[in-house]
Each structure stands twice: as structure tokens, then as C-alpha cells.
mmCIF file of C-alpha atoms in Angstrom:
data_model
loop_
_atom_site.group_PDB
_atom_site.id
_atom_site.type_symbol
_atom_site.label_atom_id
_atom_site.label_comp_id
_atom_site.label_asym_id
_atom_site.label_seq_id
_atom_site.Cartn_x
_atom_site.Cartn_y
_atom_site.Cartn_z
ATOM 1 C CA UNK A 895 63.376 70.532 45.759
ATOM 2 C CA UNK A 896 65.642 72.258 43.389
ATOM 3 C CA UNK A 897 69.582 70.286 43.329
ATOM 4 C CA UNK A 898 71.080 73.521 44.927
ATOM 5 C CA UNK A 899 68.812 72.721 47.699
ATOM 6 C CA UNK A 900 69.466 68.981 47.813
ATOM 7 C CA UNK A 901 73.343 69.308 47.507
ATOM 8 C CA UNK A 902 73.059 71.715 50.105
ATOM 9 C CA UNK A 903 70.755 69.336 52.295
ATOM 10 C CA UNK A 904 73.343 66.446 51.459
ATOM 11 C CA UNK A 905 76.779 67.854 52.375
ATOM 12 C CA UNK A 906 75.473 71.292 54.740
ATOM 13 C CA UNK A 907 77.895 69.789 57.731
ATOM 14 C CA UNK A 908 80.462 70.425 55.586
ATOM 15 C CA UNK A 909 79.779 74.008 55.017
ATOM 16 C CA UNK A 910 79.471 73.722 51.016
ATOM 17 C CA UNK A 911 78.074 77.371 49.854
ATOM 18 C CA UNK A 912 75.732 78.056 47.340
ATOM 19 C CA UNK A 913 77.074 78.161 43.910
ATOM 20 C CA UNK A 914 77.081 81.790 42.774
ATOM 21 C CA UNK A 915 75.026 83.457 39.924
ATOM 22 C CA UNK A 916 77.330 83.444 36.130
ATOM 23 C CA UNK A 917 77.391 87.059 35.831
ATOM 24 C CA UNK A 918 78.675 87.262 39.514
ATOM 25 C CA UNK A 919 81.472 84.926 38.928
ATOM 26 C CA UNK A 920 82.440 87.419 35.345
ATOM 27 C CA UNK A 921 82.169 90.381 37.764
ATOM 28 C CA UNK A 922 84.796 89.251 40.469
ATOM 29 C CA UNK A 923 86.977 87.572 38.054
ATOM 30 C CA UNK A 924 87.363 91.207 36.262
ATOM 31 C CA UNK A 925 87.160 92.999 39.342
ATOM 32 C CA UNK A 926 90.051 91.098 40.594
ATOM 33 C CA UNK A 927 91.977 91.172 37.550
ATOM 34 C CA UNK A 928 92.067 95.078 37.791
ATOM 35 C CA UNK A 929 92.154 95.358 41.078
ATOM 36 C CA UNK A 930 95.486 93.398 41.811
ATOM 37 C CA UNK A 931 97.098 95.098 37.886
ATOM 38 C CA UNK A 932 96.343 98.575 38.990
ATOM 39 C CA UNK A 933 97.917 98.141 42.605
ATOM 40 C CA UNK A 934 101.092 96.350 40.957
ATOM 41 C CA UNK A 935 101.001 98.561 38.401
ATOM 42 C CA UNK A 936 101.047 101.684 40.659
ATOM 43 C CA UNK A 937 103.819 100.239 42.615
ATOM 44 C CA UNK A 938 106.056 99.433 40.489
ATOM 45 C CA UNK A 939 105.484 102.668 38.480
ATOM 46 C CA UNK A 940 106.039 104.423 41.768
ATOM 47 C CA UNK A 941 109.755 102.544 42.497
ATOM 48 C CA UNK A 942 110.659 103.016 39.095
ATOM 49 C CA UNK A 943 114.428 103.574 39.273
ATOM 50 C CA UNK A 944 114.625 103.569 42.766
ATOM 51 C CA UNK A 945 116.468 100.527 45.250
ATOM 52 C CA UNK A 946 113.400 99.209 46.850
ATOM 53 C CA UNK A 947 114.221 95.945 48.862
ATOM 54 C CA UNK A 948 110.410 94.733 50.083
ATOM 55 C CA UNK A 949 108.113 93.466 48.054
ATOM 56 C CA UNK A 950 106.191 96.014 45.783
ATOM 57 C CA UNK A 951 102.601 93.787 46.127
ATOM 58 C CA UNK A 952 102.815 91.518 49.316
ATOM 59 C CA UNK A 953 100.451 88.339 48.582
ATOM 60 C CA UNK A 954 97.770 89.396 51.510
ATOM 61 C CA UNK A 955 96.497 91.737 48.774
ATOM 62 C CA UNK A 956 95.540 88.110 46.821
ATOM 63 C CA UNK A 957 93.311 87.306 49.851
ATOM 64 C CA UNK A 958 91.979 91.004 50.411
ATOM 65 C CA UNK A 959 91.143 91.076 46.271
ATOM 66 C CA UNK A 960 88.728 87.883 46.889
ATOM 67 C CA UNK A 961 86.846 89.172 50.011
ATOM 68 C CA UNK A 962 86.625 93.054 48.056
ATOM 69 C CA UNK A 963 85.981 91.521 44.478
ATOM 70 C CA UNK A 964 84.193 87.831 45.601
ATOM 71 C CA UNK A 965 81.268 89.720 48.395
ATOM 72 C CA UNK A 966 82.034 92.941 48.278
ATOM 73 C CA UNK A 967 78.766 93.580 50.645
ATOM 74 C CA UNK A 968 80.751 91.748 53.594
ATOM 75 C CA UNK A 969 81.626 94.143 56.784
ATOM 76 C CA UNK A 970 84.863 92.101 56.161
ATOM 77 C CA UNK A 971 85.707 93.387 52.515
ATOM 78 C CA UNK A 972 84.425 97.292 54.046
ATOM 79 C CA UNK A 973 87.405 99.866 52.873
ATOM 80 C CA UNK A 974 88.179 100.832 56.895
ATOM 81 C CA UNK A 975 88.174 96.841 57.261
ATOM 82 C CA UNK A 976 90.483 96.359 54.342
ATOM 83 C CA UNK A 977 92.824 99.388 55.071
ATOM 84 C CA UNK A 978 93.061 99.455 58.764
ATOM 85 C CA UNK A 979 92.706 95.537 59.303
ATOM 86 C CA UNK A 980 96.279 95.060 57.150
ATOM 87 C CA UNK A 981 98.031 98.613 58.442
ATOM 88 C CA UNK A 982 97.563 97.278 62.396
ATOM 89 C CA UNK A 983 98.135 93.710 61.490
ATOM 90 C CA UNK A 984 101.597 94.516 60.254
ATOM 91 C CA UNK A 985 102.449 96.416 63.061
ATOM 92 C CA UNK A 986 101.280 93.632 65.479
ATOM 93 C CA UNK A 987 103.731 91.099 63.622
ATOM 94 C CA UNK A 988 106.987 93.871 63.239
ATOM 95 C CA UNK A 989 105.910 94.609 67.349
ATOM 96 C CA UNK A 990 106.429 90.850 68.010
ATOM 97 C CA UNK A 991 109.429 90.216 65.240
ATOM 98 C CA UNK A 992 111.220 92.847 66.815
ATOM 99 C CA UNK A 993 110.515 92.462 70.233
ATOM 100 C CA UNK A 994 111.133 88.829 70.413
ATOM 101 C CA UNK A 995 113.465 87.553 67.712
ATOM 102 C CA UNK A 996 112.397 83.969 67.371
ATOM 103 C CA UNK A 997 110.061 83.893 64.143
ATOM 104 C CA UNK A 998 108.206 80.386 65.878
ATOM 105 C CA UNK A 999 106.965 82.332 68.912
ATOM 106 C CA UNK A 1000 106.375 85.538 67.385
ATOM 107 C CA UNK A 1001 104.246 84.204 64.682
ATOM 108 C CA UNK A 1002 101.769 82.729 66.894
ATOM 109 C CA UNK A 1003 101.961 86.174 68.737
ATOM 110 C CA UNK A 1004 101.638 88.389 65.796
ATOM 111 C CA UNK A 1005 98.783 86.706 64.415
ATOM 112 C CA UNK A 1006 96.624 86.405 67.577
ATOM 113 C CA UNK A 1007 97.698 89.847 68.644
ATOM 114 C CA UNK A 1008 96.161 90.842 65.227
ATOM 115 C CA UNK A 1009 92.787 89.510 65.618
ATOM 116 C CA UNK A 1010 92.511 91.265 68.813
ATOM 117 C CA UNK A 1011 93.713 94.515 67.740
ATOM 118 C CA UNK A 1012 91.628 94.543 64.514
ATOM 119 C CA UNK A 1013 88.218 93.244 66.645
ATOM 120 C CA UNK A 1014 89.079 96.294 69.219
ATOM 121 C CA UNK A 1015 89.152 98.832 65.846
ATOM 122 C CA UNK A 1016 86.498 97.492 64.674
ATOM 123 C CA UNK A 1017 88.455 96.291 61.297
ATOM 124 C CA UNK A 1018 88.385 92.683 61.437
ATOM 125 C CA UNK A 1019 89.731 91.292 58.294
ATOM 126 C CA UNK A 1020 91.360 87.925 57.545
ATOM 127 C CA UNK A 1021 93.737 88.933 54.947
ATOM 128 C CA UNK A 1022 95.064 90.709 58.682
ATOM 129 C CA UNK A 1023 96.279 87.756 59.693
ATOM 130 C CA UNK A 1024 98.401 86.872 56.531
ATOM 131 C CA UNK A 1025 100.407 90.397 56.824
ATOM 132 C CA UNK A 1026 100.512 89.638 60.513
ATOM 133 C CA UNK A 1027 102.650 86.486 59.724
ATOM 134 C CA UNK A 1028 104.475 87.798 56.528
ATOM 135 C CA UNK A 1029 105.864 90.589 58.881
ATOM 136 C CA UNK A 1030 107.446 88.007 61.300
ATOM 137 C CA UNK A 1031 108.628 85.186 58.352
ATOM 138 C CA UNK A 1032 108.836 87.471 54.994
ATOM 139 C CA UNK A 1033 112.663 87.284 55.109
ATOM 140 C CA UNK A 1034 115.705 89.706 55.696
ATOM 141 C CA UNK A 1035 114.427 92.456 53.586
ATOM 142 C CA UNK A 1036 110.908 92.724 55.341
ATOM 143 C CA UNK A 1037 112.940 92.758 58.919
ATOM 144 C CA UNK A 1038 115.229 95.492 57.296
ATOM 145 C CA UNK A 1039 112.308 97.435 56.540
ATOM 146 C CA UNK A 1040 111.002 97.650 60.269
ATOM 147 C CA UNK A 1041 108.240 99.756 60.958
ATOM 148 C CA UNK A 1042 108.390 101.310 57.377
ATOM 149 C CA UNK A 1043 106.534 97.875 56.099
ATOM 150 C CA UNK A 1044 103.382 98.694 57.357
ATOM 151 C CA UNK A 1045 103.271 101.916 55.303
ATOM 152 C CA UNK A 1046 105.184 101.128 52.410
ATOM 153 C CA UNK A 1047 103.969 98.078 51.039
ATOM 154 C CA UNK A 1048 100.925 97.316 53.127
ATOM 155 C CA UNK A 1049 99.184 100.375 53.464
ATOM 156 C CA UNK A 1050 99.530 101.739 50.279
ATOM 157 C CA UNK A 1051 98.845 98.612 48.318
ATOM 158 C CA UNK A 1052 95.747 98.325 50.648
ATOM 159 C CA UNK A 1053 94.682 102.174 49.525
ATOM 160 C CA UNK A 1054 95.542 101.166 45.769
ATOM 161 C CA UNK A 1055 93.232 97.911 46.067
ATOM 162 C CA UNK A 1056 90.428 100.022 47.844
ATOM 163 C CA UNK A 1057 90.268 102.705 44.993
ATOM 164 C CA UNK A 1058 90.534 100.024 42.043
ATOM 165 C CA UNK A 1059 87.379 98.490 44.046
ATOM 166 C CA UNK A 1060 85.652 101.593 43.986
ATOM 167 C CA UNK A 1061 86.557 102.858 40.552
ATOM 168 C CA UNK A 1062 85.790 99.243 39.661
ATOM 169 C CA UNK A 1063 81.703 99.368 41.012
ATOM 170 C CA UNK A 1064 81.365 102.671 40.217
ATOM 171 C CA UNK A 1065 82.064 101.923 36.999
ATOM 172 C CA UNK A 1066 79.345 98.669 37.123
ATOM 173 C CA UNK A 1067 77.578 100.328 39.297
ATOM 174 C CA UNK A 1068 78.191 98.231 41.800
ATOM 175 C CA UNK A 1069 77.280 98.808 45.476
ATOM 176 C CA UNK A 1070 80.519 99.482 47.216
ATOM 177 C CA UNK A 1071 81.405 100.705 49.623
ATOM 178 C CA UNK A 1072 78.610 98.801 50.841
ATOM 179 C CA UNK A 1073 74.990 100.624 51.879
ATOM 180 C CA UNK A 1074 72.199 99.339 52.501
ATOM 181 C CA UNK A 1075 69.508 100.256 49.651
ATOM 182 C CA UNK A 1076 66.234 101.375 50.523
ATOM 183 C CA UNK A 1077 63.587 98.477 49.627
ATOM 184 C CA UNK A 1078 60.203 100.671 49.945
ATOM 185 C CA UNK A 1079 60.627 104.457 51.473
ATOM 186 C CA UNK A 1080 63.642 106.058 52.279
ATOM 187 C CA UNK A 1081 62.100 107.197 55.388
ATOM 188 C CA UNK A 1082 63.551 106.054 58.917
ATOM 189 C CA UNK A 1083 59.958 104.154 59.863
ATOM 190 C CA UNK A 1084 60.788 100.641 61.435
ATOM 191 C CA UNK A 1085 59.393 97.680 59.650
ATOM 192 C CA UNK A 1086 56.065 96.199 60.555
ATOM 193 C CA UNK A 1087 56.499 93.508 63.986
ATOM 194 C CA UNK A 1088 59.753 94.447 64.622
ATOM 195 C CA UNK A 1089 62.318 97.227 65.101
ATOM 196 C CA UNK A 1090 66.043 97.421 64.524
ATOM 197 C CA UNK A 1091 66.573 96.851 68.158
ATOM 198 C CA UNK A 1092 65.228 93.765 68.208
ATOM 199 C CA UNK A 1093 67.841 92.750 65.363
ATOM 200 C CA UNK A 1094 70.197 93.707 67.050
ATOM 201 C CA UNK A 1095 69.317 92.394 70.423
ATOM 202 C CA UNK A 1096 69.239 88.728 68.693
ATOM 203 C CA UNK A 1097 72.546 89.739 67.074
ATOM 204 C CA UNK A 1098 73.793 90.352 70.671
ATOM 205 C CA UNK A 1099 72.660 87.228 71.729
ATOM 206 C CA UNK A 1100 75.092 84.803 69.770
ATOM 207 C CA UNK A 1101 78.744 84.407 70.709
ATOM 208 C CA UNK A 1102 79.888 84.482 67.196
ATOM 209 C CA UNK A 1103 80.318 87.258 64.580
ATOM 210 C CA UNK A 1104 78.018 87.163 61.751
ATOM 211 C CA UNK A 1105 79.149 88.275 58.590
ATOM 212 C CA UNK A 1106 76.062 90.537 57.697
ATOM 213 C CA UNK A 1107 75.297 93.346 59.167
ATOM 214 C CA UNK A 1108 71.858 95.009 61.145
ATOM 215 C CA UNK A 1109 71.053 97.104 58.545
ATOM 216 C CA UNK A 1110 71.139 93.728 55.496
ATOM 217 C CA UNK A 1111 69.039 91.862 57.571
ATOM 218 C CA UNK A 1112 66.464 94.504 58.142
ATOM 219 C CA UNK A 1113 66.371 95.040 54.573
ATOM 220 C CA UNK A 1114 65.991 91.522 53.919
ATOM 221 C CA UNK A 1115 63.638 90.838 56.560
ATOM 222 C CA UNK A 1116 61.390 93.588 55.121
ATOM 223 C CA UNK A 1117 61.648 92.214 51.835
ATOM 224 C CA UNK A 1118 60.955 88.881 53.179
ATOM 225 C CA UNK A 1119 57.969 90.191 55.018
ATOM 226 C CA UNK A 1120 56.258 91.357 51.946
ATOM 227 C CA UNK A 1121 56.828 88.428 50.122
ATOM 228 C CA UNK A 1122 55.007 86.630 52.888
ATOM 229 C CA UNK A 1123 52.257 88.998 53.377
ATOM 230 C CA UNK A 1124 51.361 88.871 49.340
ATOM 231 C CA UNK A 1125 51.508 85.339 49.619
ATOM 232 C CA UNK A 1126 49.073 84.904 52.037
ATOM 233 C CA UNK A 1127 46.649 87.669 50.934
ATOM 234 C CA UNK A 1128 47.504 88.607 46.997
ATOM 235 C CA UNK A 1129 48.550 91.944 46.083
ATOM 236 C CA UNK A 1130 46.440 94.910 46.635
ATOM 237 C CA UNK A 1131 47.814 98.018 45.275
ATOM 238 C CA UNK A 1132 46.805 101.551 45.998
ATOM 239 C CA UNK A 1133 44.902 102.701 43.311
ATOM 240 C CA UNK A 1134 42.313 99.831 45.074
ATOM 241 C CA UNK A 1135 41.852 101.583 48.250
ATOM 242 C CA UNK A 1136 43.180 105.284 47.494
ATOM 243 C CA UNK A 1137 40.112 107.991 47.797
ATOM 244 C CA UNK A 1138 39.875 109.525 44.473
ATOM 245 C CA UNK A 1139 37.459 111.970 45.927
ATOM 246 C CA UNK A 1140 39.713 113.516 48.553
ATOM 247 C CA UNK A 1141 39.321 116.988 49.293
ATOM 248 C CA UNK A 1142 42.102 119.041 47.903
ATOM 249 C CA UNK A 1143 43.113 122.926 48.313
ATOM 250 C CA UNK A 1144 45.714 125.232 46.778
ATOM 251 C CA UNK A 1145 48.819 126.111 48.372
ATOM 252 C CA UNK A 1146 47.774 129.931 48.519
ATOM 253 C CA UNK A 1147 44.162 129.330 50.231
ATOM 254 C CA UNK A 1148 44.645 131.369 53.284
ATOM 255 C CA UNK A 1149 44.585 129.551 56.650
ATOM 256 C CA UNK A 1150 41.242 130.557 57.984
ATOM 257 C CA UNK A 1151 39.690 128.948 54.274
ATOM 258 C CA UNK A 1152 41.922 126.077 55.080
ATOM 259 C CA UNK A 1153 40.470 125.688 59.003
ATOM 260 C CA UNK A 1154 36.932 125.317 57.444
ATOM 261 C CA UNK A 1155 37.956 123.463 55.247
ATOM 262 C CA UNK A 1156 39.326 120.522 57.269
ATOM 263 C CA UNK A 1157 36.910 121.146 59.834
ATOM 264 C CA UNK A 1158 34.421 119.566 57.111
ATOM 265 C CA UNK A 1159 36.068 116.692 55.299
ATOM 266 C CA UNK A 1160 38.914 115.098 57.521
ATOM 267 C CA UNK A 1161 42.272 115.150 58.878
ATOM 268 C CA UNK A 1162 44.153 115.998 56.194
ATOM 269 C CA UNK A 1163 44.422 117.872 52.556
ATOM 270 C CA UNK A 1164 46.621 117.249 49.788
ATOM 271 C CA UNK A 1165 48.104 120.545 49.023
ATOM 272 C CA UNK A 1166 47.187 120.906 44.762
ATOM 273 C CA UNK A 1167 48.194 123.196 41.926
ATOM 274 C CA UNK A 1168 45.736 124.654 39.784
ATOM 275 C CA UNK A 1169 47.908 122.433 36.939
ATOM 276 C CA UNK A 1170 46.895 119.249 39.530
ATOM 277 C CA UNK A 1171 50.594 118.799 40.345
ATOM 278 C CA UNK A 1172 51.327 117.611 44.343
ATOM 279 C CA UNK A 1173 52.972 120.607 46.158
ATOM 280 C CA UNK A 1174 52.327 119.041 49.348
ATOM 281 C CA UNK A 1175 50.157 117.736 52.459
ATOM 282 C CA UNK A 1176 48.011 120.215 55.305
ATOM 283 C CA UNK A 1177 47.231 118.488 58.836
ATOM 284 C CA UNK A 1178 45.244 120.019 60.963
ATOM 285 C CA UNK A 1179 47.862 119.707 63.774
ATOM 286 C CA UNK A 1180 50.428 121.252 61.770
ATOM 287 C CA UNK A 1181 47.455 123.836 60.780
ATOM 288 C CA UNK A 1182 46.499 124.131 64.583
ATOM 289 C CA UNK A 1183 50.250 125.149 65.711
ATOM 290 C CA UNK A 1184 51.150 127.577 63.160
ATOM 291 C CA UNK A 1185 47.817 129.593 63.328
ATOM 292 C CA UNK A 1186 48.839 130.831 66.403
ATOM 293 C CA UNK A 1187 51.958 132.302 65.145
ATOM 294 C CA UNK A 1188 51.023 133.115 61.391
ATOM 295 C CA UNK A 1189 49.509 136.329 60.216
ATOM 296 C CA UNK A 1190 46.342 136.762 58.499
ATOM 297 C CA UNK A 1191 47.595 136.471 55.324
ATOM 298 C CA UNK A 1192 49.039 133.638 55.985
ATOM 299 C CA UNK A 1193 48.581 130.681 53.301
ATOM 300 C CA UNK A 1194 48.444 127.100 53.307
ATOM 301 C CA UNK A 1195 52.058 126.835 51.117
ATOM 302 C CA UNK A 1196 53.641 128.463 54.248
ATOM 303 C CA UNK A 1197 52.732 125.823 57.006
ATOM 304 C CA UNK A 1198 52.073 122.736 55.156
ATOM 305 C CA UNK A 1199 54.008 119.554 54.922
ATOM 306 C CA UNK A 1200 56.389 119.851 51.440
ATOM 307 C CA UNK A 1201 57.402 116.769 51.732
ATOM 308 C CA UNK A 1202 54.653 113.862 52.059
ATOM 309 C CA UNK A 1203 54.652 110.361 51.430
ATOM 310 C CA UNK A 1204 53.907 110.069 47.944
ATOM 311 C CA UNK A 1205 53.185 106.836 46.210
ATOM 312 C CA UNK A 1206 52.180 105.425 42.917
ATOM 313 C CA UNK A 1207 48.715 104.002 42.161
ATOM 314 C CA UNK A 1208 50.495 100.223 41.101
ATOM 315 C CA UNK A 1209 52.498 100.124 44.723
ATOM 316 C CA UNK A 1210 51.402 97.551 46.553
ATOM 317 C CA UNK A 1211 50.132 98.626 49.911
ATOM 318 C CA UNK A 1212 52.287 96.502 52.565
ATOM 319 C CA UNK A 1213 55.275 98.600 51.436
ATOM 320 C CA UNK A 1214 53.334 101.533 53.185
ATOM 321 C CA UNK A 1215 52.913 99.505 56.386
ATOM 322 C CA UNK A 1216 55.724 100.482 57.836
ATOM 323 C CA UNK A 1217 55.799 103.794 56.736
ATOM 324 C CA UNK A 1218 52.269 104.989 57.794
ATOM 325 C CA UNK A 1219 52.826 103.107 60.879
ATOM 326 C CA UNK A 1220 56.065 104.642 61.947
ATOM 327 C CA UNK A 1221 54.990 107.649 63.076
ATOM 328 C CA UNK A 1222 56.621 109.921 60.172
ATOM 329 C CA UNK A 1223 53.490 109.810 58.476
ATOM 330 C CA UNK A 1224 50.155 109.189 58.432
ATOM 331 C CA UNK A 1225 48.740 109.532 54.920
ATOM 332 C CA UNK A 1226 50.378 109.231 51.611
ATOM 333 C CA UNK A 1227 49.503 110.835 48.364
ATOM 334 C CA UNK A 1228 48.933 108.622 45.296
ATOM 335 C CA UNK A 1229 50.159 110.592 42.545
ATOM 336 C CA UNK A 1230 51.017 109.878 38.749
ATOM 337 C CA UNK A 1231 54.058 109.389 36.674
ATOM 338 C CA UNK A 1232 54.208 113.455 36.592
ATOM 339 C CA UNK A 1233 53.343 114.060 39.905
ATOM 340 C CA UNK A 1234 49.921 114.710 39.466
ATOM 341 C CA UNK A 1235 47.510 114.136 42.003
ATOM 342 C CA UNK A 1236 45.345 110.839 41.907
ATOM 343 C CA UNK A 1237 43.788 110.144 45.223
ATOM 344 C CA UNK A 1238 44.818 109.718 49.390
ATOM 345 C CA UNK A 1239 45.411 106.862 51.519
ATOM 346 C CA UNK A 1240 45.094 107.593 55.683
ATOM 347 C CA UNK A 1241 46.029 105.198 57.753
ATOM 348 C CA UNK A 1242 42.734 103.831 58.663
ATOM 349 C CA UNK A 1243 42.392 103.194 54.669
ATOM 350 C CA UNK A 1244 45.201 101.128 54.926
ATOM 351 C CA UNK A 1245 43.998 99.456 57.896
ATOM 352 C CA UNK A 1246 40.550 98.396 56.598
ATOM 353 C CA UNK A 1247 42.018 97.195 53.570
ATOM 354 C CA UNK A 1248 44.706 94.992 55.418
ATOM 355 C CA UNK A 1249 41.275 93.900 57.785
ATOM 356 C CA UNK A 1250 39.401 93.168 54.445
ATOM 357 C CA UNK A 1251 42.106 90.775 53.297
ATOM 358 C CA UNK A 1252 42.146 89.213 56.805
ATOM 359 C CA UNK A 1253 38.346 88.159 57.438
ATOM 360 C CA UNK A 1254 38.513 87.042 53.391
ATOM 361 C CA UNK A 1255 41.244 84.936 53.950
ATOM 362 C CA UNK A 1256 39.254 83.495 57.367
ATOM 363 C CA UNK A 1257 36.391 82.790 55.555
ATOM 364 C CA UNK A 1258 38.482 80.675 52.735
ATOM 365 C CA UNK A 1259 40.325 78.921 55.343
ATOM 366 C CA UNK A 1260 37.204 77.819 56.969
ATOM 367 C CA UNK A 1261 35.000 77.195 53.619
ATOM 368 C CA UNK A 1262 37.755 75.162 52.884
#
């Protein structure tokens, strides 16, 4: 057990995190350095000569700057979370300031009223909670200010700290605003055992917000899937179980050539150039719908799939579980570095290979 694992064994009641990778820590510390000089720096460029009474930077921006800079992948640190969570929390403490006069009541008030308002738009964002409060206690010239505070500092430092975070990642390339990468196709097929309703059904099931979101822990649960499945049964990759032999034909064979031609070797033809370059994938059900439709001079480039699942012979072939198995499709086209074709993988390919590595891995646990 590694001493990350045993601190975290030791002292877990006491929520200690994880301690974060070096380069992470070098990346928010410069992120946050820029982030909170170009907001102060805009500000105060912006007042220049002019009788400003509020503060130019209010110190919620200090507490937005860790979320944005620190885990910039939280829902919490999200630029709609960061922009609208301050905006309406500052409203919610002016509301209460105004409305009730005594700062001890309207605290409590404005900060609870915040939470409730942010949850509702869907903009939750501690920092909130700080404006919320610096509204009702910041002193005679935030009460001057009135309903003008919420604009001028808070939202516009809040749009200044947003834009320094994205001019700051871009710049890294850094992933924010935060999306969720693709981890093995970008197409829509759910992963293999589970869908993203069932996520979110669990997610619906505790009485707590989680700071992650669906669409994280679907990519990490696929990711964690494959780990698991090569594991257990090694990695087989596709140039192992891919038919070199498959029947090809060009994309201007006319459709009666193309009939006969799947009517005698299978399901499915990878669409080739006469340079051996992929142009695309025939079905027959796709052939049987447009043949009805097409003219006779109809060719195969006209009705055939230009966009297949293409793969490389060195993938391994549980990242095409879930795609051949989510109904998008049901072949994919090993091809080379250049595009060239190299061989076809059905789904009953894939099948028998996953089978293979089954009964092997049977056998070994009962040899042993």
C-alpha cells in the first residue's frame, strides 16, 4: 500500500484529500496569479481618474480564483457557475441589507437566500455565499452603491476572472470550460453494462450534491471498465481478429454489381479506392432501401455509409464494445496510418474473440 493510500486510510474521517500532482500545483499557482492581476488590473485601468467608492476587486474573487484555477473540471468552478452564482448572490444580500437594515439578521438571510437562489439557477458556487455576506457587512460605501454592486464590482470582476481562466487554458491547453473528452469513439454508443441513465438514476438516489458530473463519471467508468477487462483477459488488439480478406468494392460499382456482390460474401463491404484508401462502408440494408429509389446508374458512392467506424490495427478491441454494440454501428474498418484499408471487424468477430478470451480464462481458472 502506497503512503498516499495509508495516510488516506489513517486520517479519511477527517476528509484529508489526496495530495495533488507537482505540475498541477505550478499550473494553479500561475493560473491564479494571472487570473486575480488581469481582473485588478482591468479594474483599476477602467476607474482610472474616475471617483469610484466600492472596491475595484471584492475578495470573493480570491475564493472563485481557487475553485477556477485549483479544479477547474468542478460544475462549481463552470463560467455560468462562477458568473451567475456571484451576480444573484449579491443581489440576495443588497435584497436583505436593504430590506431589513440590521446587518445580524440580514446576513444570515442573504447568505441562505443565496444558496437557494443559486441551486434554483442551477449556479451553485461557494464564493456566492462570500458576496452574499460582503453585500450586507462591506461597509458604507458598498450600501451606497445599492443595486449597482452587483454589476459593478461583482459581475464584471466575475467576467474578467472567467476570460483570464479561459485565455489562461487555452493558452496550456487546458480543458476549460470543462467537457468531457471522448476516451474511445466520439460516437453517442452507451458503454458496455450500463447506460447514462443508470448514472444518473444512482446520482438521483443520494441526498447530497456530488461535485462531478454524469458525463466524468461515464468517462471514467468506461475507462475503468477497460482497465478491468484487459486485466482479466490481456489485450487483444484488432489487427488479431480483423479479416484481412474482406471483400471490398469501389465506390462507382453500380448497385446491381454491388447486390451480387453482398449476396455472396456477407453483410457488409468496405467501400475502397483503386489507391486502397477507405471512402466508406455498403450494408445491405442501406443497399436494400435506396435501390428502390435510385436509378440504374446508380453507384455504390451514392448510398453508402461515408462515415464508418474506422479503427487502427494496434486498438485494443474492448474500446469497440461499446461502439459496435450501441446500435450506431455494426462493423468497423481497420485502416492504416493513411487511411488505407487493412481488414473488417463485424460484430460477431468481436464477439467470438471476447468468447475466446472467456472459455481461455475458464480453463486457467480451473487448471489452476
Amino acid at each position: 500500500m502506497s503512503t498516499s493510500a495509508r495516510w488516506h486510510g489513517a486520517f479519511g474521517w477527517a476528509g484529508v484529500q489526496p495530495r495533488p500532482a507537482a505540475w498541477r500545483l505550478v499550473h494553479a499557482f500561475i493560473g491564479a496569479v494571472f487570473g486575480i492581476f488581469i481582473t485588478g488590473f482591468v479594474m483599476h485601468r477602467w476607474a482610472a481618474g474616475q471617483a469610484v467608492s466600492v472596491p475595484l476587486l471584492v475578495a470573493p474573487m480570491g475564493a472563485s480564483a481557487v475553485l477556477l484555477f485549483g479544479v477547474p473540471a468542478s460544475p462549481l468552478a463552470q463560467p455560468w457557475a462562477i458568473i451567475g452564482g456571484n451576480t444573484v448572490s449579491a443581489l440576495c444580500g443588497i435584497f436583505w441589507a436593504r430590506s431589513l437594515g440590521d446587518p445580524t439578521l440580514a446576513a444570515g438571510l442573504a447568505v441562505a437566500s443565496a444558496i437557494v437562489m443559486m441551486s434554483l439557477l442551477r449556479c451553485l458556487h461557494p464564493p456566492g455565499g462570500a458576496v452574499a455576506l460582503t453585500a450586507v457587512i462591506g461597509g458604507p460605501a458598498i450600501a451606497a452603491a445599492g443595486w449597482h454592486f452587483a454589476l459593478m464590482p461583482v459581475a464584471i470582476n466575475c467576467l474578467l476572472l472567467v476570460a483570464a481562466g479561459w485565455l489562461y487554458n487555452l493558452a496550456t491547453r487546458g480543458n476549460y470550460p470543462h467537457h468531457v473528452r471522448a476516451v474511445a469513439d466520439p460516437a453517442t454508443a452507451p458503454a458496455a453494462g450500463y447506460t447514462m441513465a443508470d448514472v444518473e438514476a444512482v446520482l438521483a438516489q443520494y441526498d447530497e450534491l456530488l461535485d462531478v458530473s454524469s458525463e466524468d463519471l461515464d468517462a471514467l467508468f468506461r475507462q475503468v471498465e477497460g482497465r478491468a477487462y484487459r486485466r482479466l483477459h490481456g489485450v487483444i488488439r484488432c489487427e488479431q481478429i480483423m479479416r484481412a480478406d474482406a471483400t471490398t468494392i469501389a465506390p462507382d460499382a453500380l448497385l446491381d454489381v454491388a447486390a451480387r456482390t453482398l449476396a455472396a460474401h456477407g453483410e457488409s463491404l468496405p467501400v475502397v479506392r483503386a489507391d486502397g484508401h477507405v471512402a466508406g462502408l455498403l450494408r445491405a440494408d442501406q443497399l436494400a432501401v435506396a435501390a428502390a429509389s435510385a436509378g440504374q446508374d446508380a453507384t455504390v458512392a451514392s448510398v453508402m455509409d461515408a462515415a464508418p467506424c474506422l479503427a487502427s490495427p494496434d486498438r485494443a478491441i474492448d474500446e469497440l464494445l461499446p461502439i459496435l454494440s450501441g446500435g450506431l454501428h455494426r462493423e468497423a474498418v481497420v485502416v492504416d496510418g493513411q487511411g488505407r484499408f487493412l481488414g473488417l471487424i463485424a460484430q460477431t468477430d468481436l464477439l467470438a474473440a471476447l468468447w475466446r478470451g472467456h472459455i481461455a480464462e475458464e480453463i486457467a481458472r480451473h487448471a489452476g
